[in-house]
Amino acid sequence: MLRLLSRRRRLLIRRFSSTSDQSRVTDLSTSAPSTTQQPPPSLTTLPHSLPSPRPRRLRSFPPYFIAGTLVSSAALVYYLSNSSSQPDTSDRIYTDLSETLEKSKCSARRLMTHMKQTGAAAAVLWRSLLSVLTSANQGVRSGFELRVAALLADIAAANTTRRMALVGAGRGVVVDWLLEIVSGNGNGNGDRGGTQAEAARALAHLVADPTVCDKVLGRPGAVPSLLWFIFSFQPKKPNKNYKHSSLDGLDPSKGRSMLVAALMDIITSDCDTADPASLHPMLSGSASLRDIASAIEVIEQGSIHFDNDGNKNDDGDDGDIGMKGIGMKVLGGTAILGFSRGTGEELAAPLRNAVSLPELDRSNSGTVPGLWDDLQREHVAVPFATWALANWALASGANRLRIQEMDRDGQTVMAALTAPERTVKWHGSLVARALLDDSNLPLTGSVPDWSSSLLSTAFDASGNEDVSLVQLALSTFLVSVERCDESKKVIRKKGLELMRGITKQTEKNINLQEMLVRVLGLLFEDNHVNGTNDIHSPLSIEEGQRWSGILVRWIFDQYYPDSMRNTAIRILSHILEDCGPASVPISQGWLTLLLSDVLGSSKTQNLKGNAPPPQADKVKHQINHFNASSALQIASQLASAVIRQAGTPSEPASSDPGTIFNNKAPLADFLSLEPFATSLRNFLKQKNPPKFDAADSALATLKAIKALSELCSDDIACQRKISNLGALSLLRRFLLGDDYEKLAANATYDASNKSNKNSNNSESNVESGTDNSSIRVPPAAHVRRHAARLLTILSTSPSARNLIKHDRILCKWLDDCATGHIQCNDLKLQSYCRSVLLNVSLPENPEKKNRQFGDGLFFLNPEMPQGSLTNQEENKEKNNRMQPTWDVVFVHGLRGGPFNSWRISDNKCSTTSKAGLVENIDQDAGKEGTCWPREWLAMDFPHGRFFTVKYKTNLTDWTGASLPLQEVSSMLLRRLLAAGIGTRPVVFVTHSMGGLVVKQMLFQAKLNNHNEFLQNTAGLVFYSCPHFGSKLADMPWRMGFVLRPAPSVGELRSGSPRLMELNDFIRNLNNKGSLDVLSFSETQVTPIVEGYGGWALRMEIVPIESAYPGFGELVVLDATDHVNSCKPLNKSDPSYAETLEFLKKLKSQRDKN
């Protein structure tokens, strides 16, 4: 118990002693009596005459009296509580308590004596310090500054808590004094060199601590002071007159090196940040013009100039221009020395340990003294000034405005961008980025120069694999091009080669590639999208060819984002327009890659181990396999065509393949891709490659478009894929361009020039290749037609519809072609154009499926405003003229066509094939360019809207695979329903096997509950339809091993059960009155194959007993063979007159009902 009381007494005495000491020092330092403790004045505000401090009397109730009372009370309570149980020990307790109280009195007397002595000593010391600091002895004063700076350096080296206290002391005056000391007032190596070194060491620890760094560097005047310190720092040439001793503390050069190293660590710490937008500015958002001016001066001139009072405040807090009162601030600030004012708790380290600091926290200081000593002053000052300018620019818009005002010509930023140091380039790019991002600031005239410098920086950094610098420079370069039109012009003239170099060196970096494609897109949009009439193309033909290989990789590489791919597609389409006929290898190569990509996707799906197709889809699988095999061969042929077209020299002097296909050639990057690289190697191996002209090139393109159309006709995934890869832009070029015609014209012109030269030469040896008659006409019209077909297929998808709809030039051309405003002379092309326009013009209806006019469905009158027929009620409000209310659909037969089968005939019984083969039996019959449903029926029956369909049929498998009857009918039913056919009364006019297709289609409509379609089918017209089989189908079936009959032909055999079932189904509909039937029968044999000397194989293909189904009307056509049964000679021909009368009768019946 006594030990406990003794321990408690000692603790109270210790606290009393500490409190008394502090109170005593405060009382002694007070210049006037006051009841409230005042803060001590700074050293620099000392008056010349000092009043002596008056001693104050101690309180009347000293602490030892209170302590004795507490101890006595505790002892008394203890005694009273234990007196009854322990009466024998009461005398001993009284004795111990008396001794304890006596000892406490003695200790209190000794404590008061020591306090009086300490207070007197403190008063004497304080008067001595005041006398020293106010004296004229500069040496003594410098010594005191040195020890204060050393004290602060040791405090800063301790830990983060003490550094925070040091920075916050006196609201930053401690840091201001340190900054003033390191600036040296222009005398860095004079008598205050040691003080500067210690101050530099203190600042080095503060700057190296991320917790307080921004507070130190953000002080007003901090940047100019540090810049002056950097220029005064000469570690290799110390002052010879200054003698370093152990009392001076740290070696002066080491302290300065520490601060330089700390500053360089800060400068270089954020130069690898991948995202500059995430940088947090470390400087104030309200920087003074003087601070900014100092940084700008250093960046531009590499030096700094201060006047006599350049780094001093004329309005100091203490009225003295010398010291800033740092001594008193430190001595009065107990939080700096190891005590906390906020919580009142004691810290572990006492006052004396705050100076020696045996345990230092160096976890936040990664500086290496001497690491940057070999650098010249400007190589440290300029990076620091640029860093400061970048942090100010990022901090606030007010700072950016001040920077813009101080650097109106932009030369400061330009100097930073062109500096050799990486850190200067980095922070200079940050400054430029901040100024360009601020839309409130006007652009300076140096922005184009900034753009060039930034591009050069990005190019050099990409070669060094400095990704972070490339990203920052490119992002700033992108903003400069976005905001400044002059920058675009400069880059078009000088920067495209550097951009290509960056693209190749950073091929795997998606972010950098995306920025490059955005810049390239801006260059094109300025000329094409914005509608500026710049007489110069943004890219020359050679530049367009050089960029084509890069753009194609952006389009077809799967790891690039869609936004980047779309921009690349737009750029490449502009290149095709700008280059004209010179772009043919690029367009052909683009088409080759599309075809190869589709084939690669199909091959990948087949390699996944899918189960074999069921028997019902076996034929369809065979057709897909056949189409894929053909497309693979066509892709290889087109790749060879690309090589040959690219190797066709425009000048005779460049006919050497070695000069055409070297690495510096414009198309070298493009031809380095597969499959062109393989074709190029094979081409170079040929000694005498065959001649290649525009016709060969156009034919290869035509085959590729047809193959791509077959692959994607019913494959939605394929349609979506090629749409995403830019097929629409490519087809747009095939439709609107005339590249192949120009190539043929150029070839004709060159041949004519050669012929004229040879005619003037007496020893001319004119080759057949130079004759004008040898120049073939390219099938450009066929290329355009099949491009329109593929465009029709793609226009059924929503994404493609939106792209086509917003292309005004393309839609204008499609409308002009469909209406006949431009001379097309191709009904299929006109119909395709009309279908595309209808597909893109129909409004989106999420509740109802939109109508689609897809592949295989043609308008017989595409020049009519077919769009008005899609909404009959709306059109009635617009005008009162008669609108079509019926649909008439024509379905051709075996080996027929959507237009050829319905030609006007010139001879009803002399049909023969020009090729002498049965496969072409219906392709050459009738008059070319005529179509009686279009020319006659549309005028005689204005109530109808006339369609014709196309489906693939073959007589044998030797000419390709074809679908069986059921598959053809299902496909045709889907296309008719998608187009809205069947929502109004419809009549089907068929020839030969086409009648069976329609019968099967109606049967499937019944099975699939398409009741509206079935009910609106008002009539069927059969021209020589083999309702019960055909002799033509019997012949190849008997000779199946030789002729290999197609599946559709096998279903036409006589007595086929399937034909009987279909005929009974139509009979039931006719008996119910749901539809009427009109049949025509041939009467003449048809020449199948003709030979020399009048030899011919003739056959009655559909006899009358098979042409009549057993119900409905029958018209027997005299002297008419199978092919010409649907080709009338004139309007009075029964094959036309009876059909017209049949349609009028059906309409009359429906009107009555």
PDB file of C-alpha atoms in Angstrom, residues 534-743:
ATOM      1  CA  ASP A 534     -10.445  21.557-100.136  1.00  0.00           C
ATOM      2  CA  ILE A 535      -8.849  21.256-103.551  1.00  0.00           C
ATOM      3  CA  HIS A 536      -6.255  18.896-102.123  1.00  0.00           C
ATOM      4  CA  SER A 537      -7.259  15.382-101.162  1.00  0.00           C
ATOM      5  CA  PRO A 538      -6.348  14.520 -97.582  1.00  0.00           C
ATOM      6  CA  LEU A 539      -4.355  11.572 -98.870  1.00  0.00           C
ATOM      7  CA  SER A 540      -2.624  11.160-102.182  1.00  0.00           C
ATOM      8  CA  ILE A 541      -2.982   7.924-104.105  1.00  0.00           C
ATOM      9  CA  GLU A 542       0.360   6.723-102.812  1.00  0.00           C
ATOM     10  CA  GLU A 543      -0.467   7.634 -99.214  1.00  0.00           C
ATOM     11  CA  GLY A 544      -3.840   5.933 -99.501  1.00  0.00           C
ATOM     12  CA  GLN A 545      -2.181   2.770-100.730  1.00  0.00           C
ATOM     13  CA  ARG A 546       0.362   2.898 -97.920  1.00  0.00           C
ATOM     14  CA  TRP A 547      -2.365   3.245 -95.294  1.00  0.00           C
ATOM     15  CA  SER A 548      -4.550   0.509 -96.797  1.00  0.00           C
ATOM     16  CA  GLY A 549      -2.617  -2.353 -95.206  1.00  0.00           C
ATOM     17  CA  ILE A 550      -2.854  -0.768 -91.757  1.00  0.00           C
ATOM     18  CA  LEU A 551      -6.554  -0.012 -92.134  1.00  0.00           C
ATOM     19  CA  VAL A 552      -7.341  -3.547 -93.240  1.00  0.00           C
ATOM     20  CA  ARG A 553      -5.665  -4.921 -90.123  1.00  0.00           C
ATOM     21  CA  TRP A 554      -7.733  -2.576 -87.984  1.00  0.00           C
ATOM     22  CA  ILE A 555     -10.869  -3.889 -89.678  1.00  0.00           C
ATOM     23  CA  PHE A 556     -10.240  -7.620 -89.606  1.00  0.00           C
ATOM     24  CA  ASP A 557      -8.270  -8.130 -86.376  1.00  0.00           C
ATOM     25  CA  GLN A 558     -10.770  -9.370 -83.811  1.00  0.00           C
ATOM     26  CA  TYR A 559      -9.196  -7.788 -80.729  1.00  0.00           C
ATOM     27  CA  TYR A 560      -9.811  -4.220 -81.910  1.00  0.00           C
ATOM     28  CA  PRO A 561     -13.023  -2.549 -80.635  1.00  0.00           C
ATOM     29  CA  ASP A 562     -16.019  -1.885 -82.888  1.00  0.00           C
ATOM     30  CA  SER A 563     -15.633   1.885 -82.703  1.00  0.00           C
ATOM     31  CA  MET A 564     -12.102   1.626 -84.025  1.00  0.00           C
ATOM     32  CA  ARG A 565     -13.194  -0.790 -86.738  1.00  0.00           C
ATOM     33  CA  ASN A 566     -15.999   1.502 -87.888  1.00  0.00           C
ATOM     34  CA  THR A 567     -13.646   4.455 -88.177  1.00  0.00           C
ATOM     35  CA  ALA A 568     -11.168   2.372 -90.166  1.00  0.00           C
ATOM     36  CA  ILE A 569     -13.967   1.270 -92.503  1.00  0.00           C
ATOM     37  CA  ARG A 570     -14.991   4.868 -93.093  1.00  0.00           C
ATOM     38  CA  ILE A 571     -11.404   5.899 -93.808  1.00  0.00           C
ATOM     39  CA  LEU A 572     -10.798   3.032 -96.198  1.00  0.00           C
ATOM     40  CA  SER A 573     -13.994   3.815 -98.093  1.00  0.00           C
ATOM     41  CA  HIS A 574     -12.764   7.409 -98.512  1.00  0.00           C
ATOM     42  CA  ILE A 575      -9.477   6.081 -99.854  1.00  0.00           C
ATOM     43  CA  LEU A 576     -11.347   4.042-102.461  1.00  0.00           C
ATOM     44  CA  GLU A 577     -13.157   7.189-103.586  1.00  0.00           C
ATOM     45  CA  ASP A 578     -10.039   9.346-103.660  1.00  0.00           C
ATOM     46  CA  CYS A 579      -7.812   6.866-105.480  1.00  0.00           C
ATOM     47  CA  GLY A 580     -10.256   5.938-108.241  1.00  0.00           C
ATOM     48  CA  PRO A 581      -9.071   3.124-110.564  1.00  0.00           C
ATOM     49  CA  ALA A 582      -5.824   2.895-108.581  1.00  0.00           C
ATOM     50  CA  SER A 583      -7.898   1.572-105.676  1.00  0.00           C
ATOM     51  CA  VAL A 584      -9.001  -1.577-107.534  1.00  0.00           C
ATOM     52  CA  PRO A 585      -6.352  -3.787-105.836  1.00  0.00           C
ATOM     53  CA  ILE A 586      -7.509  -2.434-102.461  1.00  0.00           C
ATOM     54  CA  SER A 587     -11.205  -3.068-103.122  1.00  0.00           C
ATOM     55  CA  GLN A 588     -10.466  -6.516-104.498  1.00  0.00           C
ATOM     56  CA  GLY A 589      -8.260  -7.290-101.519  1.00  0.00           C
ATOM     57  CA  TRP A 590     -10.988  -6.129 -99.154  1.00  0.00           C
ATOM     58  CA  LEU A 591     -13.437  -8.436-100.895  1.00  0.00           C
ATOM     59  CA  THR A 592     -10.942 -11.305-100.734  1.00  0.00           C
ATOM     60  CA  LEU A 593     -10.512 -10.870 -96.993  1.00  0.00           C
ATOM     61  CA  LEU A 594     -14.287 -10.784 -96.502  1.00  0.00           C
ATOM     62  CA  LEU A 595     -14.679 -14.030 -98.390  1.00  0.00           C
ATOM     63  CA  SER A 596     -11.771 -15.663 -96.564  1.00  0.00           C
ATOM     64  CA  ASP A 597     -13.111 -14.555 -93.194  1.00  0.00           C
ATOM     65  CA  VAL A 598     -16.543 -16.044 -93.885  1.00  0.00           C
ATOM     66  CA  LEU A 599     -14.976 -19.282 -95.075  1.00  0.00           C
ATOM     67  CA  GLY A 600     -12.744 -19.344 -92.005  1.00  0.00           C
ATOM     68  CA  SER A 601     -15.747 -18.979 -89.712  1.00  0.00           C
ATOM     69  CA  SER A 602     -17.581 -21.785 -91.501  1.00  0.00           C
ATOM     70  CA  LYS A 603     -14.531 -24.013 -91.283  1.00  0.00           C
ATOM     71  CA  THR A 604     -14.188 -23.317 -87.570  1.00  0.00           C
ATOM     72  CA  GLN A 605     -17.791 -24.314 -86.963  1.00  0.00           C
ATOM     73  CA  ASN A 606     -17.325 -27.525 -88.915  1.00  0.00           C
ATOM     74  CA  LEU A 607     -14.250 -28.426 -86.890  1.00  0.00           C
ATOM     75  CA  LYS A 608     -16.139 -28.237 -83.598  1.00  0.00           C
ATOM     76  CA  GLY A 609     -17.314 -31.809 -84.028  1.00  0.00           C
ATOM     77  CA  ASN A 610     -20.934 -31.120 -84.828  1.00  0.00           C
ATOM     78  CA  ALA A 611     -23.154 -34.118 -85.433  1.00  0.00           C
ATOM     79  CA  PRO A 612     -23.890 -34.997 -89.072  1.00  0.00           C
ATOM     80  CA  PRO A 613     -26.991 -33.295 -90.462  1.00  0.00           C
ATOM     81  CA  PRO A 614     -30.260 -35.208 -90.513  1.00  0.00           C
ATOM     82  CA  GLN A 615     -31.505 -36.742 -93.712  1.00  0.00           C
ATOM     83  CA  ALA A 616     -33.878 -33.841 -94.347  1.00  0.00           C
ATOM     84  CA  ASP A 617     -30.983 -31.349 -94.282  1.00  0.00           C
ATOM     85  CA  LYS A 618     -28.508 -33.545 -96.095  1.00  0.00           C
ATOM     86  CA  VAL A 619     -29.072 -31.944 -99.470  1.00  0.00           C
ATOM     87  CA  LYS A 620     -28.879 -28.478 -97.968  1.00  0.00           C
ATOM     88  CA  HIS A 621     -25.628 -29.414 -96.274  1.00  0.00           C
ATOM     89  CA  GLN A 622     -24.293 -30.600 -99.621  1.00  0.00           C
ATOM     90  CA  ILE A 623     -25.238 -27.288-101.210  1.00  0.00           C
ATOM     91  CA  ASN A 624     -23.473 -25.342 -98.462  1.00  0.00           C
ATOM     92  CA  HIS A 625     -20.413 -27.516 -98.909  1.00  0.00           C
ATOM     93  CA  PHE A 626     -20.516 -26.950-102.650  1.00  0.00           C
ATOM     94  CA  ASN A 627     -20.829 -23.183-102.193  1.00  0.00           C
ATOM     95  CA  ALA A 628     -17.958 -23.136 -99.708  1.00  0.00           C
ATOM     96  CA  SER A 629     -15.696 -25.142-102.013  1.00  0.00           C
ATOM     97  CA  SER A 630     -16.448 -22.848-104.919  1.00  0.00           C
ATOM     98  CA  ALA A 631     -15.903 -19.763-102.760  1.00  0.00           C
ATOM     99  CA  LEU A 632     -12.508 -21.065-101.621  1.00  0.00           C
ATOM    100  CA  GLN A 633     -11.317 -21.410-105.199  1.00  0.00           C
ATOM    101  CA  ILE A 634     -12.723 -18.011-106.104  1.00  0.00           C
ATOM    102  CA  ALA A 635     -10.950 -16.391-103.135  1.00  0.00           C
ATOM    103  CA  SER A 636      -7.655 -17.824-104.318  1.00  0.00           C
ATOM    104  CA  GLN A 637      -8.290 -16.553-107.838  1.00  0.00           C
ATOM    105  CA  LEU A 638      -9.200 -13.109-106.555  1.00  0.00           C
ATOM    106  CA  ALA A 639      -6.021 -12.957-104.440  1.00  0.00           C
ATOM    107  CA  SER A 640      -4.020 -13.656-107.596  1.00  0.00           C
ATOM    108  CA  ALA A 641      -6.014 -10.953-109.372  1.00  0.00           C
ATOM    109  CA  VAL A 642      -5.027  -8.503-106.643  1.00  0.00           C
ATOM    110  CA  ILE A 643      -1.346  -9.290-107.162  1.00  0.00           C
ATOM    111  CA  ARG A 644      -1.610  -8.958-110.916  1.00  0.00           C
ATOM    112  CA  GLN A 645      -3.579  -5.744-110.734  1.00  0.00           C
ATOM    113  CA  ALA A 646      -1.129  -4.284-108.225  1.00  0.00           C
ATOM    114  CA  GLY A 647       1.735  -5.357-110.473  1.00  0.00           C
ATOM    115  CA  THR A 648       0.296  -3.695-113.566  1.00  0.00           C
ATOM    116  CA  PRO A 649       2.676  -0.762-114.091  1.00  0.00           C
ATOM    117  CA  SER A 650       1.368   2.608-115.040  1.00  0.00           C
ATOM    118  CA  GLU A 651       4.644   3.445-116.772  1.00  0.00           C
ATOM    119  CA  PRO A 652       6.770   1.119-118.916  1.00  0.00           C
ATOM    120  CA  ALA A 653       9.871   2.012-116.926  1.00  0.00           C
ATOM    121  CA  SER A 654       8.397   0.435-113.793  1.00  0.00           C
ATOM    122  CA  SER A 655       7.625  -2.953-115.291  1.00  0.00           C
ATOM    123  CA  ASP A 656      10.214  -4.756-113.187  1.00  0.00           C
ATOM    124  CA  PRO A 657       8.398  -6.843-110.537  1.00  0.00           C
ATOM    125  CA  GLY A 658      11.311  -6.339-108.186  1.00  0.00           C
ATOM    126  CA  THR A 659      10.665  -2.612-108.041  1.00  0.00           C
ATOM    127  CA  ILE A 660       6.883  -2.972-107.888  1.00  0.00           C
ATOM    128  CA  PHE A 661       6.737  -5.384-104.951  1.00  0.00           C
ATOM    129  CA  ASN A 662       9.683  -4.225-102.797  1.00  0.00           C
ATOM    130  CA  ASN A 663       9.267  -3.180 -99.176  1.00  0.00           C
ATOM    131  CA  LYS A 664       9.107   0.496-100.090  1.00  0.00           C
ATOM    132  CA  ALA A 665       6.274   0.056-102.562  1.00  0.00           C
ATOM    133  CA  PRO A 666       2.977   1.748-101.630  1.00  0.00           C
ATOM    134  CA  LEU A 667       1.094  -1.555-101.401  1.00  0.00           C
ATOM    135  CA  ALA A 668       3.879  -3.469 -99.648  1.00  0.00           C
ATOM    136  CA  ASP A 669       2.067  -3.577 -96.294  1.00  0.00           C
ATOM    137  CA  PHE A 670      -1.198  -4.546 -97.934  1.00  0.00           C
ATOM    138  CA  LEU A 671       0.349  -7.383 -99.947  1.00  0.00           C
ATOM    139  CA  SER A 672       2.187  -8.695 -96.889  1.00  0.00           C
ATOM    140  CA  LEU A 673      -1.140  -9.970 -95.531  1.00  0.00           C
ATOM    141  CA  GLU A 674      -2.495 -13.406 -96.232  1.00  0.00           C
ATOM    142  CA  PRO A 675      -3.628 -14.722 -98.676  1.00  0.00           C
ATOM    143  CA  PHE A 676      -1.826 -12.122-100.805  1.00  0.00           C
ATOM    144  CA  ALA A 677       1.637 -12.988 -99.510  1.00  0.00           C
ATOM    145  CA  THR A 678       1.363 -16.571-100.793  1.00  0.00           C
ATOM    146  CA  SER A 679       0.002 -15.440-104.150  1.00  0.00           C
ATOM    147  CA  LEU A 680       2.798 -12.885-104.405  1.00  0.00           C
ATOM    148  CA  ARG A 681       5.485 -15.529-103.903  1.00  0.00           C
ATOM    149  CA  ASN A 682       3.909 -17.710-106.566  1.00  0.00           C
ATOM    150  CA  PHE A 683       3.632 -14.777-108.934  1.00  0.00           C
ATOM    151  CA  LEU A 684       7.284 -13.811-108.541  1.00  0.00           C
ATOM    152  CA  LYS A 685       8.298 -17.378-109.425  1.00  0.00           C
ATOM    153  CA  GLN A 686       6.642 -17.129-112.835  1.00  0.00           C
ATOM    154  CA  LYS A 687       9.004 -16.132-115.627  1.00  0.00           C
ATOM    155  CA  ASN A 688       6.323 -15.130-118.102  1.00  0.00           C
ATOM    156  CA  PRO A 689       3.082 -14.484-116.210  1.00  0.00           C
ATOM    157  CA  PRO A 690      -0.060 -14.353-118.344  1.00  0.00           C
ATOM    158  CA  LYS A 691      -1.440 -11.010-119.377  1.00  0.00           C
ATOM    159  CA  PHE A 692      -4.017  -9.492-117.128  1.00  0.00           C
ATOM    160  CA  ASP A 693      -6.439  -6.738-118.071  1.00  0.00           C
ATOM    161  CA  ALA A 694      -9.446  -4.910-116.674  1.00  0.00           C
ATOM    162  CA  ALA A 695     -11.849  -7.567-117.926  1.00  0.00           C
ATOM    163  CA  ASP A 696     -10.028 -10.292-115.999  1.00  0.00           C
ATOM    164  CA  SER A 697     -10.007  -8.142-112.897  1.00  0.00           C
ATOM    165  CA  ALA A 698     -13.737  -7.366-113.144  1.00  0.00           C
ATOM    166  CA  LEU A 699     -14.559 -11.021-113.778  1.00  0.00           C
ATOM    167  CA  ALA A 700     -12.668 -12.113-110.659  1.00  0.00           C
ATOM    168  CA  THR A 701     -14.548  -9.483-108.643  1.00  0.00           C
ATOM    169  CA  LEU A 702     -17.874 -10.620-110.092  1.00  0.00           C
ATOM    170  CA  LYS A 703     -17.279 -14.241-109.111  1.00  0.00           C
ATOM    171  CA  ALA A 704     -16.311 -13.241-105.572  1.00  0.00           C
ATOM    172  CA  ILE A 705     -19.444 -11.132-105.079  1.00  0.00           C
ATOM    173  CA  LYS A 706     -21.644 -13.952-106.349  1.00  0.00           C
ATOM    174  CA  ALA A 707     -19.929 -16.459-104.066  1.00  0.00           C
ATOM    175  CA  LEU A 708     -20.320 -14.167-101.057  1.00  0.00           C
ATOM    176  CA  SER A 709     -24.002 -13.676-101.882  1.00  0.00           C
ATOM    177  CA  GLU A 710     -24.605 -17.408-102.013  1.00  0.00           C
ATOM    178  CA  LEU A 711     -22.888 -17.927 -98.670  1.00  0.00           C
ATOM    179  CA  CYS A 712     -24.844 -15.194 -96.901  1.00  0.00           C
ATOM    180  CA  SER A 713     -28.206 -15.454 -98.636  1.00  0.00           C
ATOM    181  CA  ASP A 714     -29.935 -17.314 -95.787  1.00  0.00           C
ATOM    182  CA  ASP A 715     -27.252 -17.042 -93.111  1.00  0.00           C
ATOM    183  CA  ILE A 716     -28.056 -14.225 -90.683  1.00  0.00           C
ATOM    184  CA  ALA A 717     -24.763 -14.648 -88.811  1.00  0.00           C
ATOM    185  CA  CYS A 718     -22.831 -14.323 -92.065  1.00  0.00           C
ATOM    186  CA  GLN A 719     -24.783 -11.202 -92.988  1.00  0.00           C
ATOM    187  CA  ARG A 720     -24.052  -9.612 -89.638  1.00  0.00           C
ATOM    188  CA  LYS A 721     -20.402 -10.540 -89.837  1.00  0.00           C
ATOM    189  CA  ILE A 722     -19.642  -9.045 -93.237  1.00  0.00           C
ATOM    190  CA  SER A 723     -21.696  -5.949 -92.367  1.00  0.00           C
ATOM    191  CA  ASN A 724     -19.450  -5.375 -89.347  1.00  0.00           C
ATOM    192  CA  LEU A 725     -16.388  -5.833 -91.570  1.00  0.00           C
ATOM    193  CA  GLY A 726     -17.370  -3.052 -93.953  1.00  0.00           C
ATOM    194  CA  ALA A 727     -19.165  -4.898 -96.752  1.00  0.00           C
ATOM    195  CA  LEU A 728     -21.614  -2.007 -97.148  1.00  0.00           C
ATOM    196  CA  SER A 729     -18.846   0.497 -97.869  1.00  0.00           C
ATOM    197  CA  LEU A 730     -17.264  -1.875-100.340  1.00  0.00           C
ATOM    198  CA  LEU A 731     -20.548  -2.493-102.163  1.00  0.00           C
ATOM    199  CA  ARG A 732     -21.134   1.243-102.237  1.00  0.00           C
ATOM    200  CA  ARG A 733     -17.918   1.632-104.207  1.00  0.00           C
ATOM    201  CA  PHE A 734     -18.888  -1.124-106.654  1.00  0.00           C
ATOM    202  CA  LEU A 735     -22.246   0.529-107.270  1.00  0.00           C
ATOM    203  CA  LEU A 736     -21.266   4.165-107.510  1.00  0.00           C
ATOM    204  CA  GLY A 737     -17.782   3.802-108.956  1.00  0.00           C
ATOM    205  CA  ASP A 738     -16.714   3.161-112.512  1.00  0.00           C
ATOM    206  CA  ASP A 739     -13.224   1.878-111.831  1.00  0.00           C
ATOM    207  CA  TYR A 740     -13.316  -1.033-114.274  1.00  0.00           C
ATOM    208  CA  GLU A 741     -14.639   1.109-117.101  1.00  0.00           C
ATOM    209  CA  LYS A 742     -11.810   3.582-116.505  1.00  0.00           C
ATOM    210  CA  LEU A 743      -9.263   0.782-116.404  1.00  0.00           C
TER     211      LEU A 743
END
